[in-house]
Amino acid sequence: MTLISSLPRAPLAVAAVSRRCYSTSRSPLPLAFLDYGDASSPSPSPSQGVTLLTLNRPEAKNAINSQMLDELHTAVESLQHDGHTRTLIINSMVAGAFCSGADLKERHSMSKQNFHKWHAKLGHTFRGLANLPFPVIAAMDGLALGGGLELALTADFRVAGPLTTKLGLPETRHAIIPGAGGTQLLSRLIGPSRAKYLIFSGRIFDREYAYQHGIIDELADDGPEEGEGHAHGNEAGLRLARKMAQQIGQGGPLALRAAKAAINKGLDMDVNTAMEWEKACYKTLFDTKDREEGLLAFKEKRKPEYRGQ
C-alpha cells in the first residue's frame, strides 16, 4: 500500500533499482529500493551510498495515510543512524504523482485525539528528514500538493521532471494552514513575501513557475540518457537526481556532512557566530583519513577514494 525503506545495517545493492517499473495498480506490500553500491570494493565509486526512499501508494497518488506515515517514520529513524548512506533520493514509484499530501478521506474518519497524534508524528517525521546529516534530493516526477510539497521541501535540493505540472500549498482553501513545515521551510527558501502569497492564495503552479522562483532547483527533461534507446518522462526527475548524487558523491562524505551542518545551523546564527561555527565544523575534518587521502590524491594526480573515515 505504501513504500518505505527498512534499512539494513549491512551494505546492500539492489538490482531492482535500475529495473524499476511504475505502479498502476494496488501494491500488496510496502516496497523499498536501496542501493549502497559495492561497499566491499577496494575502490569505492561516487555512486556508493546512494539510497532511494520511494513512495508507492498508486491508488491514492501517494496520499499519506497512517500506514505510510508509520513506514516513513521508521525509515527516517533508520536513516538517522545509518552509516552507509551518503546521499538520499526521495522519489515516487507512481507515474504522475510525487505525493498528493495527507489522506483527507482517512482524516475524516479520525477522532480528534487520533488526528493530533497523527499530525504530531507527521511533523516529527518531516523534521527528521530535514535534519538528516547527509545530502537529500527530492526527485519529483508528478504532482506535489500540500504535505507532498512539504515533503519535498525537507530535501536539500528539488528536481522536477516534465510530469510535475501541479505544485502548491492549498491548505488555506480548506480553512487550515500547512502544518508539516511548509510555512517555515518555504519562507526560508524563497523569502517571506513570496511564501505568504503562495500560502495565502493557495495557488497551484507548475514546475516552470517553481523553478523561476527558486522552489525547484533543476528541471529534468525527458530526453534519453547516454546508452538508452528511449526515454521515460516519468523517470526524468529520478534520472537527474541520480546524476546529481553522482556529482555530489565525488566529495568526501564526512566533508559533505560537515558542510551541511555548517550551512543549516549557521543560518540560524548571526554572521560572526556562524563563521565560528563554520570553523568548528572545519576542524572536525583535520584528523580524518579522507582528508589525508584527498591531499595524497591531489599530489599523485589521481581521483581520491574516500571511505567516510
JSON list of C-alpha atoms in Angstrom, two decimals, residues 107-248:
[
{"chain": "A", "resi": 107, "resn": "ARG", "atom": "CA", "xyz": [-8.64, 12.11, 8.17]},
{"chain": "A", "resi": 108, "resn": "HIS", "atom": "CA", "xyz": [-12.43, 12.49, 8.07]},
{"chain": "A", "resi": 109, "resn": "SER", "atom": "CA", "xyz": [-12.78, 9.18, 9.90]},
{"chain": "A", "resi": 110, "resn": "MET", "atom": "CA", "xyz": [-10.19, 10.02, 12.60]},
{"chain": "A", "resi": 111, "resn": "SER", "atom": "CA", "xyz": [-11.11, 11.08, 16.10]},
{"chain": "A", "resi": 112, "resn": "LYS", "atom": "CA", "xyz": [-9.61, 14.38, 17.25]},
{"chain": "A", "resi": 113, "resn": "GLN", "atom": "CA", "xyz": [-7.24, 12.50, 19.54]},
{"chain": "A", "resi": 114, "resn": "ASN", "atom": "CA", "xyz": [-6.01, 10.23, 16.76]},
{"chain": "A", "resi": 115, "resn": "PHE", "atom": "CA", "xyz": [-5.62, 13.14, 14.38]},
{"chain": "A", "resi": 116, "resn": "HIS", "atom": "CA", "xyz": [-3.48, 15.08, 16.85]},
{"chain": "A", "resi": 117, "resn": "LYS", "atom": "CA", "xyz": [-1.26, 12.01, 17.29]},
{"chain": "A", "resi": 118, "resn": "TRP", "atom": "CA", "xyz": [-1.03, 11.58, 13.51]},
{"chain": "A", "resi": 119, "resn": "HIS", "atom": "CA", "xyz": [-0.20, 15.25, 12.98]},
{"chain": "A", "resi": 120, "resn": "ALA", "atom": "CA", "xyz": [2.47, 15.25, 15.69]},
{"chain": "A", "resi": 121, "resn": "LYS", "atom": "CA", "xyz": [4.07, 12.18, 14.14]},
{"chain": "A", "resi": 122, "resn": "LEU", "atom": "CA", "xyz": [3.99, 13.78, 10.68]},
{"chain": "A", "resi": 123, "resn": "GLY", "atom": "CA", "xyz": [5.79, 16.86, 11.96]},
{"chain": "A", "resi": 124, "resn": "HIS", "atom": "CA", "xyz": [8.36, 14.79, 13.81]},
{"chain": "A", "resi": 125, "resn": "THR", "atom": "CA", "xyz": [9.00, 12.66, 10.71]},
{"chain": "A", "resi": 126, "resn": "PHE", "atom": "CA", "xyz": [9.40, 15.62, 8.36]},
{"chain": "A", "resi": 127, "resn": "ARG", "atom": "CA", "xyz": [11.70, 17.39, 10.82]},
{"chain": "A", "resi": 128, "resn": "GLY", "atom": "CA", "xyz": [13.75, 14.22, 10.94]},
{"chain": "A", "resi": 129, "resn": "LEU", "atom": "CA", "xyz": [14.07, 14.25, 7.16]},
{"chain": "A", "resi": 130, "resn": "ALA", "atom": "CA", "xyz": [15.03, 17.92, 7.14]},
{"chain": "A", "resi": 131, "resn": "ASN", "atom": "CA", "xyz": [17.72, 17.27, 9.75]},
{"chain": "A", "resi": 132, "resn": "LEU", "atom": "CA", "xyz": [19.36, 14.23, 8.15]},
{"chain": "A", "resi": 133, "resn": "PRO", "atom": "CA", "xyz": [23.13, 14.79, 8.19]},
{"chain": "A", "resi": 134, "resn": "PHE", "atom": "CA", "xyz": [23.77, 13.89, 4.53]},
{"chain": "A", "resi": 135, "resn": "PRO", "atom": "CA", "xyz": [22.52, 15.47, 1.28]},
{"chain": "A", "resi": 136, "resn": "VAL", "atom": "CA", "xyz": [18.89, 14.76, 0.35]},
{"chain": "A", "resi": 137, "resn": "ILE", "atom": "CA", "xyz": [17.38, 15.19, -3.12]},
{"chain": "A", "resi": 138, "resn": "ALA", "atom": "CA", "xyz": [13.65, 15.13, -3.89]},
{"chain": "A", "resi": 139, "resn": "ALA", "atom": "CA", "xyz": [13.13, 13.65, -7.36]},
{"chain": "A", "resi": 140, "resn": "MET", "atom": "CA", "xyz": [9.71, 14.90, -8.41]},
{"chain": "A", "resi": 141, "resn": "ASP", "atom": "CA", "xyz": [8.04, 13.19, -11.33]},
{"chain": "A", "resi": 142, "resn": "GLY", "atom": "CA", "xyz": [4.48, 14.25, -10.72]},
{"chain": "A", "resi": 143, "resn": "LEU", "atom": "CA", "xyz": [2.17, 16.42, -8.63]},
{"chain": "A", "resi": 144, "resn": "ALA", "atom": "CA", "xyz": [3.19, 17.56, -5.15]},
{"chain": "A", "resi": 145, "resn": "LEU", "atom": "CA", "xyz": [0.42, 19.22, -3.16]},
{"chain": "A", "resi": 146, "resn": "GLY", "atom": "CA", "xyz": [0.08, 20.16, 0.49]},
{"chain": "A", "resi": 147, "resn": "GLY", "atom": "CA", "xyz": [2.03, 17.71, 2.59]},
{"chain": "A", "resi": 148, "resn": "GLY", "atom": "CA", "xyz": [3.54, 16.33, -0.60]},
{"chain": "A", "resi": 149, "resn": "LEU", "atom": "CA", "xyz": [5.24, 19.64, -1.37]},
{"chain": "A", "resi": 150, "resn": "GLU", "atom": "CA", "xyz": [6.20, 19.95, 2.29]},
{"chain": "A", "resi": 151, "resn": "LEU", "atom": "CA", "xyz": [7.88, 16.55, 1.99]},
{"chain": "A", "resi": 152, "resn": "ALA", "atom": "CA", "xyz": [9.88, 17.83, -0.98]},
{"chain": "A", "resi": 153, "resn": "LEU", "atom": "CA", "xyz": [10.80, 20.98, 0.95]},
{"chain": "A", "resi": 154, "resn": "THR", "atom": "CA", "xyz": [12.55, 18.88, 3.61]},
{"chain": "A", "resi": 155, "resn": "ALA", "atom": "CA", "xyz": [15.17, 17.97, 0.98]},
{"chain": "A", "resi": 156, "resn": "ASP", "atom": "CA", "xyz": [18.30, 19.98, 0.25]},
{"chain": "A", "resi": 157, "resn": "PHE", "atom": "CA", "xyz": [17.50, 20.02, -3.48]},
{"chain": "A", "resi": 158, "resn": "ARG", "atom": "CA", "xyz": [14.39, 19.52, -5.59]},
{"chain": "A", "resi": 159, "resn": "VAL", "atom": "CA", "xyz": [14.41, 18.43, -9.22]},
{"chain": "A", "resi": 160, "resn": "ALA", "atom": "CA", "xyz": [11.29, 18.12, -11.35]},
{"chain": "A", "resi": 161, "resn": "GLY", "atom": "CA", "xyz": [10.51, 16.10, -14.44]},
{"chain": "A", "resi": 162, "resn": "PRO", "atom": "CA", "xyz": [8.00, 17.12, -17.14]},
{"chain": "A", "resi": 163, "resn": "LEU", "atom": "CA", "xyz": [5.09, 15.40, -15.36]},
{"chain": "A", "resi": 164, "resn": "THR", "atom": "CA", "xyz": [5.44, 17.79, -12.43]},
{"chain": "A", "resi": 165, "resn": "THR", "atom": "CA", "xyz": [2.57, 20.03, -13.53]},
{"chain": "A", "resi": 166, "resn": "LYS", "atom": "CA", "xyz": [0.82, 20.67, -10.20]},
{"chain": "A", "resi": 167, "resn": "LEU", "atom": "CA", "xyz": [2.57, 22.06, -7.14]},
{"chain": "A", "resi": 168, "resn": "GLY", "atom": "CA", "xyz": [1.23, 24.08, -4.26]},
{"chain": "A", "resi": 169, "resn": "LEU", "atom": "CA", "xyz": [0.20, 24.52, -0.66]},
{"chain": "A", "resi": 170, "resn": "PRO", "atom": "CA", "xyz": [-3.60, 24.88, -0.95]},
{"chain": "A", "resi": 171, "resn": "GLU", "atom": "CA", "xyz": [-4.39, 24.35, 2.75]},
{"chain": "A", "resi": 172, "resn": "THR", "atom": "CA", "xyz": [-5.91, 27.80, 3.35]},
{"chain": "A", "resi": 173, "resn": "ARG", "atom": "CA", "xyz": [-8.62, 26.91, 0.84]},
{"chain": "A", "resi": 174, "resn": "HIS", "atom": "CA", "xyz": [-9.59, 24.14, 3.26]},
{"chain": "A", "resi": 175, "resn": "ALA", "atom": "CA", "xyz": [-9.56, 26.55, 6.23]},
{"chain": "A", "resi": 176, "resn": "ILE", "atom": "CA", "xyz": [-6.26, 25.22, 7.63]},
{"chain": "A", "resi": 177, "resn": "ILE", "atom": "CA", "xyz": [-2.59, 26.05, 7.07]},
{"chain": "A", "resi": 178, "resn": "PRO", "atom": "CA", "xyz": [0.42, 23.98, 6.02]},
{"chain": "A", "resi": 179, "resn": "GLY", "atom": "CA", "xyz": [1.22, 22.10, 9.21]},
{"chain": "A", "resi": 180, "resn": "ALA", "atom": "CA", "xyz": [4.23, 19.93, 8.40]},
{"chain": "A", "resi": 181, "resn": "GLY", "atom": "CA", "xyz": [6.83, 22.64, 7.98]},
{"chain": "A", "resi": 182, "resn": "GLY", "atom": "CA", "xyz": [5.51, 24.41, 4.89]},
{"chain": "A", "resi": 183, "resn": "THR", "atom": "CA", "xyz": [5.19, 27.90, 6.37]},
{"chain": "A", "resi": 184, "resn": "GLN", "atom": "CA", "xyz": [8.75, 27.80, 7.69]},
{"chain": "A", "resi": 185, "resn": "LEU", "atom": "CA", "xyz": [10.60, 25.84, 5.02]},
{"chain": "A", "resi": 186, "resn": "LEU", "atom": "CA", "xyz": [9.10, 27.74, 2.10]},
{"chain": "A", "resi": 187, "resn": "SER", "atom": "CA", "xyz": [9.71, 31.13, 3.75]},
{"chain": "A", "resi": 188, "resn": "ARG", "atom": "CA", "xyz": [13.34, 30.28, 4.34]},
{"chain": "A", "resi": 189, "resn": "LEU", "atom": "CA", "xyz": [13.70, 29.04, 0.79]},
{"chain": "A", "resi": 190, "resn": "ILE", "atom": "CA", "xyz": [12.13, 31.86, -1.23]},
{"chain": "A", "resi": 191, "resn": "GLY", "atom": "CA", "xyz": [11.59, 34.64, 1.30]},
{"chain": "A", "resi": 192, "resn": "PRO", "atom": "CA", "xyz": [8.54, 35.54, 3.40]},
{"chain": "A", "resi": 193, "resn": "SER", "atom": "CA", "xyz": [6.76, 37.76, 0.88]},
{"chain": "A", "resi": 194, "resn": "ARG", "atom": "CA", "xyz": [6.59, 35.19, -1.94]},
{"chain": "A", "resi": 195, "resn": "ALA", "atom": "CA", "xyz": [5.85, 32.39, 0.53]},
{"chain": "A", "resi": 196, "resn": "LYS", "atom": "CA", "xyz": [2.98, 34.37, 2.04]},
{"chain": "A", "resi": 197, "resn": "TYR", "atom": "CA", "xyz": [1.48, 34.96, -1.38]},
{"chain": "A", "resi": 198, "resn": "LEU", "atom": "CA", "xyz": [1.60, 31.28, -2.32]},
{"chain": "A", "resi": 199, "resn": "ILE", "atom": "CA", "xyz": [0.25, 30.13, 1.05]},
{"chain": "A", "resi": 200, "resn": "PHE", "atom": "CA", "xyz": [-2.41, 32.84, 1.43]},
{"chain": "A", "resi": 201, "resn": "SER", "atom": "CA", "xyz": [-3.69, 32.33, -2.12]},
{"chain": "A", "resi": 202, "resn": "GLY", "atom": "CA", "xyz": [-3.32, 28.55, -2.17]},
{"chain": "A", "resi": 203, "resn": "ARG", "atom": "CA", "xyz": [-2.12, 28.97, -5.74]},
{"chain": "A", "resi": 204, "resn": "ILE", "atom": "CA", "xyz": [-1.41, 25.85, -7.77]},
{"chain": "A", "resi": 205, "resn": "PHE", "atom": "CA", "xyz": [1.58, 26.30, -10.05]},
{"chain": "A", "resi": 206, "resn": "ASP", "atom": "CA", "xyz": [3.72, 24.31, -12.45]},
{"chain": "A", "resi": 207, "resn": "ARG", "atom": "CA", "xyz": [7.39, 23.37, -12.39]},
{"chain": "A", "resi": 208, "resn": "GLU", "atom": "CA", "xyz": [8.45, 26.31, -14.56]},
{"chain": "A", "resi": 209, "resn": "TYR", "atom": "CA", "xyz": [6.97, 28.77, -12.06]},
{"chain": "A", "resi": 210, "resn": "ALA", "atom": "CA", "xyz": [8.58, 26.84, -9.22]},
{"chain": "A", "resi": 211, "resn": "TYR", "atom": "CA", "xyz": [11.95, 26.95, -10.97]},
{"chain": "A", "resi": 212, "resn": "GLN", "atom": "CA", "xyz": [11.69, 30.67, -11.68]},
{"chain": "A", "resi": 213, "resn": "HIS", "atom": "CA", "xyz": [11.01, 31.40, -8.00]},
{"chain": "A", "resi": 214, "resn": "GLY", "atom": "CA", "xyz": [13.61, 29.07, -6.52]},
{"chain": "A", "resi": 215, "resn": "ILE", "atom": "CA", "xyz": [11.36, 26.28, -5.25]},
{"chain": "A", "resi": 216, "resn": "ILE", "atom": "CA", "xyz": [12.73, 23.83, -7.80]},
{"chain": "A", "resi": 217, "resn": "ASP", "atom": "CA", "xyz": [16.50, 23.76, -8.27]},
{"chain": "A", "resi": 218, "resn": "GLU", "atom": "CA", "xyz": [16.73, 21.92, -11.59]},
{"chain": "A", "resi": 219, "resn": "LEU", "atom": "CA", "xyz": [14.33, 20.96, -14.38]},
{"chain": "A", "resi": 220, "resn": "ALA", "atom": "CA", "xyz": [14.76, 17.50, -15.87]},
{"chain": "A", "resi": 221, "resn": "ASP", "atom": "CA", "xyz": [13.86, 16.88, -19.50]},
{"chain": "A", "resi": 222, "resn": "ASP", "atom": "CA", "xyz": [12.61, 13.57, -20.85]},
{"chain": "A", "resi": 223, "resn": "GLY", "atom": "CA", "xyz": [15.49, 13.03, -23.25]},
{"chain": "A", "resi": 224, "resn": "PRO", "atom": "CA", "xyz": [17.26, 9.68, -23.21]},
{"chain": "A", "resi": 225, "resn": "GLU", "atom": "CA", "xyz": [20.36, 9.17, -21.15]},
{"chain": "A", "resi": 226, "resn": "GLU", "atom": "CA", "xyz": [23.57, 8.09, -22.81]},
{"chain": "A", "resi": 227, "resn": "GLY", "atom": "CA", "xyz": [23.27, 4.47, -23.88]},
{"chain": "A", "resi": 228, "resn": "GLU", "atom": "CA", "xyz": [19.46, 4.41, -23.65]},
{"chain": "A", "resi": 229, "resn": "GLY", "atom": "CA", "xyz": [17.33, 3.75, -26.69]},
{"chain": "A", "resi": 230, "resn": "HIS", "atom": "CA", "xyz": [14.31, 5.69, -25.50]},
{"chain": "A", "resi": 231, "resn": "ALA", "atom": "CA", "xyz": [13.18, 7.99, -22.74]},
{"chain": "A", "resi": 232, "resn": "HIS", "atom": "CA", "xyz": [10.60, 7.77, -19.98]},
{"chain": "A", "resi": 233, "resn": "GLY", "atom": "CA", "xyz": [9.19, 11.12, -18.90]},
{"chain": "A", "resi": 234, "resn": "ASN", "atom": "CA", "xyz": [8.00, 9.61, -15.63]},
{"chain": "A", "resi": 235, "resn": "GLU", "atom": "CA", "xyz": [11.61, 8.88, -14.65]},
{"chain": "A", "resi": 236, "resn": "ALA", "atom": "CA", "xyz": [13.24, 12.15, -15.75]},
{"chain": "A", "resi": 237, "resn": "GLY", "atom": "CA", "xyz": [13.42, 13.64, -12.26]},
{"chain": "A", "resi": 238, "resn": "LEU", "atom": "CA", "xyz": [14.87, 10.46, -10.81]},
{"chain": "A", "resi": 239, "resn": "ARG", "atom": "CA", "xyz": [17.48, 10.23, -13.56]},
{"chain": "A", "resi": 240, "resn": "LEU", "atom": "CA", "xyz": [18.61, 13.78, -12.92]},
{"chain": "A", "resi": 241, "resn": "ALA", "atom": "CA", "xyz": [18.64, 13.20, -9.15]},
{"chain": "A", "resi": 242, "resn": "ARG", "atom": "CA", "xyz": [20.90, 10.20, -9.63]},
{"chain": "A", "resi": 243, "resn": "LYS", "atom": "CA", "xyz": [23.21, 12.27, -11.81]},
{"chain": "A", "resi": 244, "resn": "MET", "atom": "CA", "xyz": [23.36, 14.93, -9.11]},
{"chain": "A", "resi": 245, "resn": "ALA", "atom": "CA", "xyz": [24.04, 12.27, -6.48]},
{"chain": "A", "resi": 246, "resn": "GLN", "atom": "CA", "xyz": [26.94, 11.02, -8.59]},
{"chain": "A", "resi": 247, "resn": "GLN", "atom": "CA", "xyz": [28.38, 14.53, -8.73]},
{"chain": "A", "resi": 248, "resn": "ILE", "atom": "CA", "xyz": [27.91, 15.07, -5.01]}
]
